[in-house]
Amino acid sequence: MKPAPFDYHAPTTAEEAVALLAELGDTAKLIAGGQSLVPMLALRLAVFEHLVDLGRVENLRGIERVGDSLRVGATTTQSAVERSEVAADAVPLLARATPLIGHVQIRNRGTVGGSLAHADAAAEYPAVALALDAEMEVLSPTGRRTVASPDFFTGLWSTAVGDDELLTAVRFPVWSGRCGFAIREFARRHGDFAIAGAAVAVELDGDDRVRRGTIALFGLGPSAQRSDPAEAALGGAAVDDVDADELGQVAVASLDSVPSDLHGSSAYRRRVGAAMVADAWRAASEEARHG
Amino acid sequence: MGEIEIELRVNEAVTRSTVPPRLTLADFLRERCGLTGTHLGCEHGVCGACTVLLDGDAVRSCLVFAVQADGHDVTTIEGLDGPDGSLSPVQQAFRDHHGLQCGFCTPGFVVTAEAFLRDNPDPTDDQIREAVSGNLCRCTGYQGILAALRAAADAVET
């Protein structure tokens, strides 16, 4: 299997990369780690005349605590996140999601920005970004803008990043207080994309009531999504009054485009999704309560 | 579509070549360098047979273009043995524990294991299983492979 021929560009600055995109239009595609793009090229599911490689753009890489956020450069590898004590300390959900991505050989090349920009419906990082209210830094030929995560994921494999724009970094807010975080997914084999999964973040007040609770689902629609009904059920509730299994049912009840394919029917995915929400809630709320 | 000049280190030897951008690192190693120990099974990042070390990290060489490896360091299965051709501890363990049958997947497993044991010299059995979960053996000789990794880890430790 060989990709169709393409021209290769290796800019050394983000501005240069964006200028190339503006010049080449939709015949060009950015490549970072390439762990999703190269298989698509090899199978010729995607064909581009130009690839713009971000591998030599130095200032897109790195993990940094900036005030109440963890700023992760777009081409930071998933392995770098996995090894980062700063990330594990500031954003536990990000650290816990990372080992679920593919295999070690994939995480050594795959990048944080690449995963978010590819926006696979069953990928972990989009759900993490949604659950934590992450913000995306985007560079365009006319300047920089920030996109909130609910506005970032716009559908199947699509994001708010335009053809001439570049995702440069993600800012994950650092949650403080009595917090707990969990991500659960079910896949047939270790490293496969999940059949369904859920990420839960929760903050409790001093009386064990939910001050802030978010639930993001993946593998259960065209893109990762927050569950508004389940979050509404959590709002202000005493943690003891929340029935985890019921919460799972509420989270999947109103979903209207659950995928159905040879890996599982939509009814099956719904059941798996409900179980993942319930498990993630149990773990996250337990952590928030007892630390 | 323009070809590109690249220079990289392959098994410690500086290698220069002019390549089309779509040439994968795996094909570069096999066809341009004659290093056919790197095997290609699926060619789209599923089987792990083409695993090599890129700057010391285990990566799938079918998912890296040779042009992306310009200026970097690559180690293949051919670069793991001693200068006198003696087997590395991991290779020896695969031999001792029958960690191969047809041998097709073996280079990927061995290269993956080299990086894993370097970074995790004292792994649990579960960590070993997870470390090689991205490599497929269609002879399904996994028990011998896991035994080989266990033995190699124990040998490193002592």
CSV table of C-alpha atoms in Angstrom, one decimal:
chain,number,residue,atom,x,y,z
A,1,MET,CA,0.0,0.0,0.0
A,2,LYS,CA,1.5,3.3,-1.0
A,3,PRO,CA,0.1,6.8,-0.7
A,4,ALA,CA,-0.5,8.7,-3.8
A,5,PRO,CA,2.4,11.1,-4.7
A,6,PHE,CA,2.5,14.4,-2.9
A,7,ASP,CA,4.8,17.4,-2.4
A,8,TYR,CA,6.4,17.8,1.0
A,9,HIS,CA,6.9,21.0,2.9
A,10,ALA,CA,8.8,21.3,6.2
A,11,PRO,CA,8.3,24.8,7.6
A,12,THR,CA,10.2,25.7,10.8
A,13,THR,CA,7.7,28.2,12.2
A,14,ALA,CA,4.0,28.2,12.8
A,15,GLU,CA,3.6,31.4,10.7
A,16,GLU,CA,5.3,29.8,7.8
A,17,ALA,CA,3.1,26.7,8.1
A,18,VAL,CA,-0.1,28.9,8.0
A,19,ALA,CA,1.3,30.9,5.0
A,20,LEU,CA,1.8,27.6,3.1
A,21,LEU,CA,-1.8,26.6,3.9
A,22,ALA,CA,-3.1,29.9,2.7
A,23,GLU,CA,-1.1,29.5,-0.5
A,24,LEU,CA,-1.9,25.9,-1.2
A,25,GLY,CA,-5.6,25.8,-0.1
A,26,ASP,CA,-7.5,22.6,0.3
A,27,THR,CA,-4.9,20.6,-1.8
A,28,ALA,CA,-2.7,20.7,1.4
A,29,LYS,CA,-2.9,18.8,4.6
A,30,LEU,CA,-1.0,19.3,7.8
A,31,ILE,CA,0.9,16.3,9.2
A,32,ALA,CA,2.0,16.0,12.8
A,33,GLY,CA,2.6,12.5,14.1
A,34,GLY,CA,0.8,11.1,11.1
A,35,GLN,CA,-0.7,8.1,13.1
A,36,SER,CA,-4.2,8.7,11.7
A,37,LEU,CA,-3.3,10.5,8.5
A,38,VAL,CA,-0.7,8.1,7.1
A,39,PRO,CA,-3.0,5.0,7.3
A,40,MET,CA,-5.7,7.1,5.5
A,41,LEU,CA,-3.1,8.0,2.8
A,42,ALA,CA,-1.8,4.5,2.6
A,43,LEU,CA,-5.3,3.1,2.0
A,44,ARG,CA,-6.0,6.1,-0.3
A,45,LEU,CA,-9.0,7.1,1.7
A,46,ALA,CA,-7.5,10.5,1.6
A,47,VAL,CA,-5.3,12.1,-1.2
A,48,PHE,CA,-3.5,15.4,-0.9
A,49,GLU,CA,-1.2,17.1,-3.3
A,50,HIS,CA,0.8,18.7,-0.5
A,51,LEU,CA,1.7,17.7,3.0
A,52,VAL,CA,2.9,20.4,5.4
A,53,ASP,CA,5.0,18.7,8.1
A,54,LEU,CA,4.9,20.2,11.6
A,55,GLY,CA,7.7,18.0,12.9
A,56,ARG,CA,10.3,20.8,12.5
A,57,VAL,CA,8.3,23.6,14.1
A,58,GLU,CA,10.0,23.7,17.5
A,59,ASN,CA,7.8,26.1,19.4
A,60,LEU,CA,4.7,23.9,19.0
A,61,ARG,CA,6.0,21.4,21.5
A,62,GLY,CA,6.0,21.4,25.3
A,63,ILE,CA,3.9,21.0,28.5
A,64,GLU,CA,3.7,24.0,30.7
A,65,ARG,CA,1.7,25.1,33.8
A,66,VAL,CA,0.6,28.7,33.1
A,67,GLY,CA,-1.5,30.0,36.1
A,68,ASP,CA,-4.7,28.0,36.3
A,69,SER,CA,-4.1,26.2,33.1
A,70,LEU,CA,-1.9,23.5,31.7
A,71,ARG,CA,-0.8,24.6,28.2
A,72,VAL,CA,0.1,21.7,25.9
A,73,GLY,CA,1.7,22.5,22.5
A,74,ALA,CA,0.0,20.9,19.6
A,75,THR,CA,2.9,18.6,18.5
A,76,THR,CA,3.6,17.4,22.0
A,77,THR,CA,3.5,13.6,21.7
A,78,GLN,CA,1.1,11.5,23.7
A,79,SER,CA,4.2,9.7,25.2
A,80,ALA,CA,5.5,13.0,26.4
A,81,VAL,CA,2.2,13.6,28.2
A,82,GLU,CA,2.3,10.1,29.6
A,83,ARG,CA,5.8,10.8,31.1
A,84,SER,CA,5.0,14.3,32.3
A,85,GLU,CA,4.7,14.7,36.1
A,86,VAL,CA,3.5,18.3,35.5
A,87,ALA,CA,0.6,17.0,33.4
A,88,ALA,CA,-0.3,14.2,35.9
A,89,ASP,CA,-0.3,16.6,38.8
A,90,ALA,CA,-2.3,19.5,37.1
A,91,VAL,CA,-4.7,17.6,34.8
A,92,PRO,CA,-5.1,14.0,36.1
A,93,LEU,CA,-7.8,13.2,33.5
A,94,LEU,CA,-5.5,14.0,30.6
A,95,ALA,CA,-2.8,11.8,32.2
A,96,ARG,CA,-5.3,8.9,32.8
A,97,ALA,CA,-6.7,9.1,29.2
A,98,THR,CA,-3.3,8.9,27.5
A,99,PRO,CA,-2.4,5.2,28.1
A,100,LEU,CA,-5.8,4.3,26.5
A,101,ILE,CA,-4.6,5.7,23.2
A,102,GLY,CA,-3.4,3.1,20.7
A,103,HIS,CA,-0.2,1.4,21.6
A,104,VAL,CA,3.2,2.7,22.8
A,105,GLN,CA,4.5,2.8,19.2
A,106,ILE,CA,1.5,5.0,18.3
A,107,ARG,CA,1.9,7.3,21.3
A,108,ASN,CA,5.6,7.8,20.6
A,109,ARG,CA,4.6,9.6,17.3
A,110,GLY,CA,0.9,10.6,17.9
A,111,THR,CA,0.4,14.2,19.1
A,112,VAL,CA,-2.1,15.9,21.3
A,113,GLY,CA,-3.0,18.5,18.7
A,114,GLY,CA,-3.2,15.8,16.0
A,115,SER,CA,-5.7,13.8,18.0
A,116,LEU,CA,-7.9,16.9,18.7
A,117,ALA,CA,-7.7,18.2,15.1
A,118,HIS,CA,-8.5,14.8,13.6
A,119,ALA,CA,-11.5,14.6,16.0
A,120,ASP,CA,-12.3,10.9,15.7
A,121,ALA,CA,-15.6,10.2,17.3
A,122,ALA,CA,-14.1,7.4,19.4
A,123,ALA,CA,-10.9,9.2,20.4
A,124,GLU,CA,-10.1,10.0,24.1
A,125,TYR,CA,-8.6,13.5,23.9
A,126,PRO,CA,-11.6,15.3,22.4
A,127,ALA,CA,-13.7,13.9,25.3
A,128,VAL,CA,-11.1,15.0,27.8
A,129,ALA,CA,-11.0,18.5,26.3
A,130,LEU,CA,-14.8,18.7,26.5
A,131,ALA,CA,-15.1,17.4,30.0
A,132,LEU,CA,-12.6,20.0,31.3
A,133,ASP,CA,-13.7,22.9,29.2
A,134,ALA,CA,-10.3,23.2,27.5
A,135,GLU,CA,-9.6,26.0,25.1
A,136,MET,CA,-7.8,25.7,21.8
A,137,GLU,CA,-5.3,28.2,20.5
A,138,VAL,CA,-5.6,28.6,16.7
A,139,LEU,CA,-3.3,30.5,14.4
A,140,SER,CA,-4.7,31.8,11.1
A,141,PRO,CA,-3.1,34.1,8.5
A,142,THR,CA,-4.9,37.0,10.1
A,143,GLY,CA,-3.9,36.3,13.7
A,144,ARG,CA,-4.6,34.2,16.7
A,145,ARG,CA,-7.9,33.2,18.1
A,146,THR,CA,-9.1,31.0,21.0
A,147,VAL,CA,-11.9,28.4,20.5
A,148,ALA,CA,-13.8,27.0,23.4
A,149,SER,CA,-14.0,23.2,23.2
A,150,PRO,CA,-17.8,23.0,22.7
A,151,ASP,CA,-17.4,25.2,19.6
A,152,PHE,CA,-14.3,23.3,18.4
A,153,PHE,CA,-15.8,19.9,17.6
A,154,THR,CA,-18.3,20.5,14.8
A,155,GLY,CA,-19.1,16.9,13.6
A,156,LEU,CA,-17.6,13.8,12.1
A,157,TRP,CA,-13.9,14.3,11.7
A,158,SER,CA,-14.5,18.1,11.6
A,159,THR,CA,-13.5,21.0,13.8
A,160,ALA,CA,-13.7,24.8,13.8
A,161,VAL,CA,-10.1,24.9,12.4
A,162,GLY,CA,-10.3,26.3,8.9
A,163,ASP,CA,-8.3,25.0,5.9
A,164,ASP,CA,-5.8,27.8,6.4
A,165,GLU,CA,-5.5,27.6,10.1
A,166,LEU,CA,-3.3,25.7,12.6
A,167,LEU,CA,-4.1,24.4,16.0
A,168,THR,CA,-1.1,25.5,18.0
A,169,ALA,CA,-1.8,24.6,21.6
A,170,VAL,CA,-4.5,23.4,24.0
A,171,ARG,CA,-5.1,25.0,27.5
A,172,PHE,CA,-6.6,22.6,30.0
A,173,PRO,CA,-8.0,24.4,33.0
A,174,VAL,CA,-6.6,23.1,36.3
A,175,TRP,CA,-9.5,22.1,38.6
A,176,SER,CA,-8.8,22.7,42.2
A,177,GLY,CA,-10.7,21.8,45.4
A,178,ARG,CA,-12.3,18.4,46.1
A,179,CYS,CA,-12.1,17.0,42.6
A,180,GLY,CA,-12.2,13.6,41.1
A,181,PHE,CA,-11.6,12.5,37.5
A,182,ALA,CA,-12.1,9.2,35.6
A,183,ILE,CA,-12.2,7.9,32.1
A,184,ARG,CA,-13.6,4.5,31.2
A,185,GLU,CA,-13.8,2.9,27.8
A,186,PHE,CA,-14.6,-0.5,26.4
A,187,ALA,CA,-12.6,-1.8,23.4
A,188,ARG,CA,-12.5,-5.4,22.0
A,189,ARG,CA,-8.8,-5.4,22.1
A,190,HIS,CA,-6.3,-3.3,24.0
A,191,GLY,CA,-5.4,-0.3,21.9
A,192,ASP,CA,-8.4,-0.4,19.6
A,193,PHE,CA,-10.7,2.5,19.3
A,194,ALA,CA,-13.4,2.3,21.9
A,195,ILE,CA,-16.8,0.9,21.2
A,196,ALA,CA,-18.0,3.5,23.7
A,197,GLY,CA,-16.5,5.5,26.5
A,198,ALA,CA,-17.0,8.3,29.0
A,199,ALA,CA,-14.9,10.9,30.9
A,200,VAL,CA,-16.2,12.3,34.1
A,201,ALA,CA,-14.9,15.3,36.1
A,202,VAL,CA,-16.5,16.3,39.4
A,203,GLU,CA,-16.0,18.9,42.1
A,204,LEU,CA,-17.7,18.6,45.5
A,205,ASP,CA,-18.4,21.3,48.0
A,206,GLY,CA,-17.8,20.8,51.8
A,207,ASP,CA,-21.2,19.1,52.2
A,208,ASP,CA,-20.5,16.5,49.5
A,209,ARG,CA,-22.8,18.2,47.0
A,210,VAL,CA,-21.8,18.5,43.4
A,211,ARG,CA,-20.5,22.0,42.7
A,212,ARG,CA,-19.4,21.1,39.2
A,213,GLY,CA,-19.9,17.9,37.3
A,214,THR,CA,-19.2,17.2,33.6
A,215,ILE,CA,-19.7,14.1,31.6
A,216,ALA,CA,-18.2,13.7,28.1
A,217,LEU,CA,-19.1,10.7,25.9
A,218,PHE,CA,-17.1,9.2,23.0
A,219,GLY,CA,-17.9,6.6,20.4
A,220,LEU,CA,-21.6,7.4,20.8
A,221,GLY,CA,-22.1,10.0,18.1
A,222,PRO,CA,-20.4,11.7,15.1
A,223,SER,CA,-18.1,13.4,17.6
A,224,ALA,CA,-17.3,13.4,21.3
A,225,GLN,CA,-20.1,15.3,23.2
A,226,ARG,CA,-21.1,16.4,26.6
A,227,SER,CA,-24.2,14.9,28.1
A,228,ASP,CA,-26.4,17.8,29.1
A,229,PRO,CA,-29.2,15.7,30.6
A,230,ALA,CA,-26.8,13.7,32.8
A,231,GLU,CA,-25.0,16.9,33.9
A,232,ALA,CA,-28.4,18.5,34.7
A,233,ALA,CA,-29.1,15.5,36.9
A,234,LEU,CA,-25.9,16.1,38.8
A,235,GLY,CA,-26.3,19.8,39.3
A,236,GLY,CA,-26.2,20.5,43.1
A,237,ALA,CA,-27.1,16.9,44.0
A,238,ALA,CA,-25.8,15.3,47.1
A,239,VAL,CA,-23.2,12.8,46.0
A,240,ASP,CA,-24.9,10.0,48.0
A,241,ASP,CA,-28.2,10.6,46.1
A,242,VAL,CA,-26.7,10.0,42.7
A,243,ASP,CA,-27.4,6.5,41.4
A,244,ALA,CA,-24.5,5.7,39.1
A,245,ASP,CA,-26.5,3.3,36.9
A,246,GLU,CA,-29.4,5.7,36.6
A,247,LEU,CA,-26.9,8.4,35.6
A,248,GLY,CA,-25.6,6.2,32.9
A,249,GLN,CA,-29.1,5.6,31.6
A,250,VAL,CA,-29.8,9.3,31.5
A,251,ALA,CA,-26.6,10.0,29.7
A,252,VAL,CA,-27.4,7.7,26.8
A,253,ALA,CA,-31.2,8.0,26.7
A,254,SER,CA,-31.5,11.1,24.4
A,255,LEU,CA,-28.6,10.3,22.1
A,256,ASP,CA,-29.9,10.3,18.5
A,257,SER,CA,-27.0,9.3,16.3
A,258,VAL,CA,-25.2,6.4,18.0
A,259,PRO,CA,-23.1,4.6,15.4
A,260,SER,CA,-23.9,1.1,14.3
A,261,ASP,CA,-21.3,-1.0,12.6
A,262,LEU,CA,-19.7,-4.5,12.6
A,263,HIS,CA,-18.2,-3.7,16.0
A,264,GLY,CA,-21.5,-3.2,17.6
A,265,SER,CA,-25.1,-2.1,17.0
A,266,SER,CA,-26.2,1.3,18.3
A,267,ALA,CA,-28.3,-0.4,21.0
A,268,TYR,CA,-25.3,-2.3,22.2
A,269,ARG,CA,-23.1,0.8,22.2
A,270,ARG,CA,-25.8,2.6,24.2
A,271,ARG,CA,-25.6,-0.1,26.9
A,272,VAL,CA,-21.8,0.0,26.9
A,273,GLY,CA,-21.9,3.8,27.1
A,274,ALA,CA,-24.3,3.7,30.1
A,275,ALA,CA,-22.0,1.3,31.9
A,276,MET,CA,-18.9,3.4,31.2
A,277,VAL,CA,-20.6,6.5,32.5
A,278,ALA,CA,-21.7,4.6,35.7
A,279,ASP,CA,-18.1,3.3,36.2
A,280,ALA,CA,-16.5,6.6,35.6
A,281,TRP,CA,-18.9,8.4,37.9
A,282,ARG,CA,-18.2,5.9,40.7
A,283,ALA,CA,-14.5,6.3,40.4
A,284,ALA,CA,-14.5,10.1,40.0
A,285,SER,CA,-17.0,10.8,42.8
A,286,GLU,CA,-15.1,8.4,45.1
A,287,GLU,CA,-11.9,10.3,44.4
A,288,ALA,CA,-13.5,13.7,45.0
A,289,ARG,CA,-14.9,12.5,48.3
A,290,HIS,CA,-11.8,10.8,49.7
A,291,GLY,CA,-9.0,12.2,47.6
B,1,MET,CA,6.3,15.8,-7.4
B,2,GLY,CA,9.8,16.7,-6.3
B,3,GLU,CA,12.2,14.3,-4.7
B,4,ILE,CA,14.0,15.4,-1.5
B,5,GLU,CA,17.5,14.9,-0.2
B,6,ILE,CA,17.8,13.3,3.2
B,7,GLU,CA,20.6,12.4,5.6
B,8,LEU,CA,20.0,10.2,8.6
B,9,ARG,CA,21.9,7.8,10.8
B,10,VAL,CA,20.8,4.2,10.3
B,11,ASN,CA,22.4,1.8,12.8
B,12,GLU,CA,25.0,4.4,13.5
B,13,ALA,CA,26.0,4.8,9.8
B,14,VAL,CA,25.3,8.2,8.2
B,15,THR,CA,23.1,7.5,5.1
B,16,ARG,CA,22.3,9.9,2.4
B,17,SER,CA,19.6,9.5,-0.2
B,18,THR,CA,17.2,11.3,-2.5
B,19,VAL,CA,13.7,10.1,-2.0
B,20,PRO,CA,10.1,10.7,-3.1
B,21,PRO,CA,8.1,12.2,-0.2
B,22,ARG,CA,5.7,9.3,-0.2
B,23,LEU,CA,8.4,6.7,0.5
B,24,THR,CA,7.8,5.3,3.9
B,25,LEU,CA,10.7,4.9,6.4
B,26,ALA,CA,10.0,1.1,6.2
B,27,ASP,CA,10.4,1.0,2.4
B,28,PHE,CA,13.5,3.3,2.7
B,29,LEU,CA,15.1,0.9,5.1
B,30,ARG,CA,14.3,-2.2,3.0
B,31,GLU,CA,14.8,-0.9,-0.5
B,32,ARG,CA,17.4,1.8,-0.2
B,33,CYS,CA,19.4,0.5,2.7
B,34,GLY,CA,18.9,-3.3,2.1
B,35,LEU,CA,17.9,-3.8,5.7
B,36,THR,CA,15.2,-6.3,5.1
B,37,GLY,CA,15.0,-7.4,8.7
B,38,THR,CA,12.3,-4.7,9.1
B,39,HIS,CA,9.2,-6.5,8.0
B,40,LEU,CA,6.0,-5.1,6.5
B,41,GLY,CA,2.8,-6.8,7.3
B,42,CYS,CA,-0.2,-4.5,7.2
B,43,GLU,CA,1.4,-1.3,6.0
B,44,HIS,CA,-1.1,0.8,7.8
B,45,GLY,CA,0.0,0.7,11.4
B,46,VAL,CA,-1.8,-2.3,12.9
B,47,CYS,CA,0.6,-5.2,13.0
B,48,GLY,CA,3.8,-3.8,14.5
B,49,ALA,CA,6.1,-5.9,12.3
B,50,CYS,CA,7.9,-2.8,11.0
B,51,THR,CA,8.7,-1.4,14.4
B,52,VAL,CA,12.1,0.4,14.5
B,53,LEU,CA,13.7,2.9,17.0
B,54,LEU,CA,13.5,6.5,15.9
B,55,ASP,CA,15.8,8.6,18.2
B,56,GLY,CA,15.4,5.6,20.6
B,57,ASP,CA,11.6,5.5,20.6
B,58,ALA,CA,9.8,2.5,19.2
B,59,VAL,CA,7.7,3.6,16.2
B,60,ARG,CA,5.9,2.0,13.3
B,61,SER,CA,8.2,2.7,10.3
B,62,CYS,CA,5.2,2.2,7.9
B,63,LEU,CA,3.6,5.3,9.5
B,64,VAL,CA,6.7,7.6,9.1
B,65,PHE,CA,7.8,9.0,5.8
B,66,ALA,CA,11.5,8.8,5.2
B,67,VAL,CA,11.6,12.6,4.7
B,68,GLN,CA,10.3,13.0,8.2
B,69,ALA,CA,13.3,11.0,9.5
B,70,ASP,CA,15.8,13.4,7.9
B,71,GLY,CA,18.4,14.4,10.5
B,72,HIS,CA,17.3,11.7,12.9
B,73,ASP,CA,18.7,8.4,14.3
B,74,VAL,CA,17.2,5.1,13.3
B,75,THR,CA,18.0,1.7,14.8
B,76,THR,CA,16.6,-1.5,13.1
B,77,ILE,CA,16.8,-5.1,14.1
B,78,GLU,CA,20.1,-5.3,12.3
B,79,GLY,CA,21.5,-2.8,14.7
B,80,LEU,CA,20.8,-4.6,17.9
B,81,ASP,CA,23.4,-7.4,18.0
B,82,GLY,CA,26.9,-7.0,19.3
B,83,PRO,CA,29.9,-6.0,17.0
B,84,ASP,CA,30.9,-9.7,16.8
B,85,GLY,CA,27.4,-10.7,15.8
B,86,SER,CA,26.5,-12.0,19.2
B,87,LEU,CA,22.8,-11.8,20.1
B,88,SER,CA,21.5,-9.1,22.3
B,89,PRO,CA,20.0,-10.3,25.6
B,90,VAL,CA,16.5,-9.9,24.2
B,91,GLN,CA,17.4,-11.8,21.0
B,92,GLN,CA,19.0,-14.5,23.1
B,93,ALA,CA,15.9,-14.8,25.3
B,94,PHE,CA,13.7,-15.2,22.2
B,95,ARG,CA,15.9,-18.0,21.1
B,96,ASP,CA,16.0,-19.7,24.5
B,97,HIS,CA,12.3,-19.5,25.0
B,98,HIS,CA,11.1,-20.3,21.5
B,99,GLY,CA,9.7,-16.8,21.1
B,100,LEU,CA,9.3,-17.2,17.4
B,101,GLN,CA,7.8,-19.7,15.0
B,102,CYS,CA,7.7,-18.4,11.4
B,103,GLY,CA,9.7,-15.3,12.5
B,104,PHE,CA,7.8,-12.7,10.5
B,105,CYS,CA,6.7,-10.7,13.5
B,106,THR,CA,9.9,-11.2,15.4
B,107,PRO,CA,11.9,-8.1,14.4
B,108,GLY,CA,9.0,-5.9,15.5
B,109,PHE,CA,8.7,-7.7,18.8
B,110,VAL,CA,12.4,-7.6,19.5
B,111,VAL,CA,12.8,-3.9,18.7
B,112,THR,CA,9.7,-3.1,20.8
B,113,ALA,CA,11.1,-5.2,23.7
B,114,GLU,CA,14.5,-3.5,23.5
B,115,ALA,CA,13.0,-0.1,24.0
B,116,PHE,CA,10.5,-1.3,26.6
B,117,LEU,CA,13.1,-3.0,28.8
B,118,ARG,CA,15.5,-0.1,28.5
B,119,ASP,CA,12.8,2.2,29.9
B,120,ASN,CA,11.2,-0.4,32.3
B,121,PRO,CA,14.0,-2.7,33.6
B,122,ASP,CA,11.8,-4.3,36.2
B,123,PRO,CA,8.4,-4.8,34.6
B,124,THR,CA,5.4,-6.7,35.9
B,125,ASP,CA,3.9,-9.4,33.7
B,126,ASP,CA,1.0,-7.1,33.0
B,127,GLN,CA,3.3,-4.4,31.9
B,128,ILE,CA,5.0,-6.8,29.6
B,129,ARG,CA,1.7,-7.9,28.0
B,130,GLU,CA,0.7,-4.3,27.5
B,131,ALA,CA,4.1,-3.4,26.0
B,132,VAL,CA,3.8,-5.9,23.2
B,133,SER,CA,0.0,-5.5,22.7
B,134,GLY,CA,0.7,-3.5,19.6
B,135,ASN,CA,2.5,-6.4,17.9
B,136,LEU,CA,0.6,-9.2,16.2
B,137,CYS,CA,1.9,-12.8,15.9
B,138,ARG,CA,-0.2,-14.8,13.5
B,139,CYS,CA,1.4,-18.0,14.6
B,140,THR,CA,-0.1,-17.0,17.9
B,141,GLY,CA,3.1,-17.9,19.7
B,142,TYR,CA,2.5,-15.4,22.4
B,143,GLN,CA,3.3,-17.5,25.4
B,144,GLY,CA,6.9,-18.1,24.2
B,145,ILE,CA,7.2,-14.4,23.4
B,146,LEU,CA,6.0,-13.4,26.8
B,147,ALA,CA,8.3,-15.9,28.4
B,148,ALA,CA,11.2,-14.5,26.4
B,149,LEU,CA,10.5,-11.0,27.6
B,150,ARG,CA,10.2,-12.1,31.2
B,151,ALA,CA,13.5,-13.9,31.0
B,152,ALA,CA,15.2,-10.9,29.3
B,153,ALA,CA,13.8,-8.6,32.0
B,154,ASP,CA,15.1,-10.9,34.7
B,155,ALA,CA,18.5,-11.2,33.1
B,156,VAL,CA,18.8,-7.4,32.9
B,157,GLU,CA,17.8,-7.1,36.5
B,158,THR,CA,20.4,-9.5,37.9
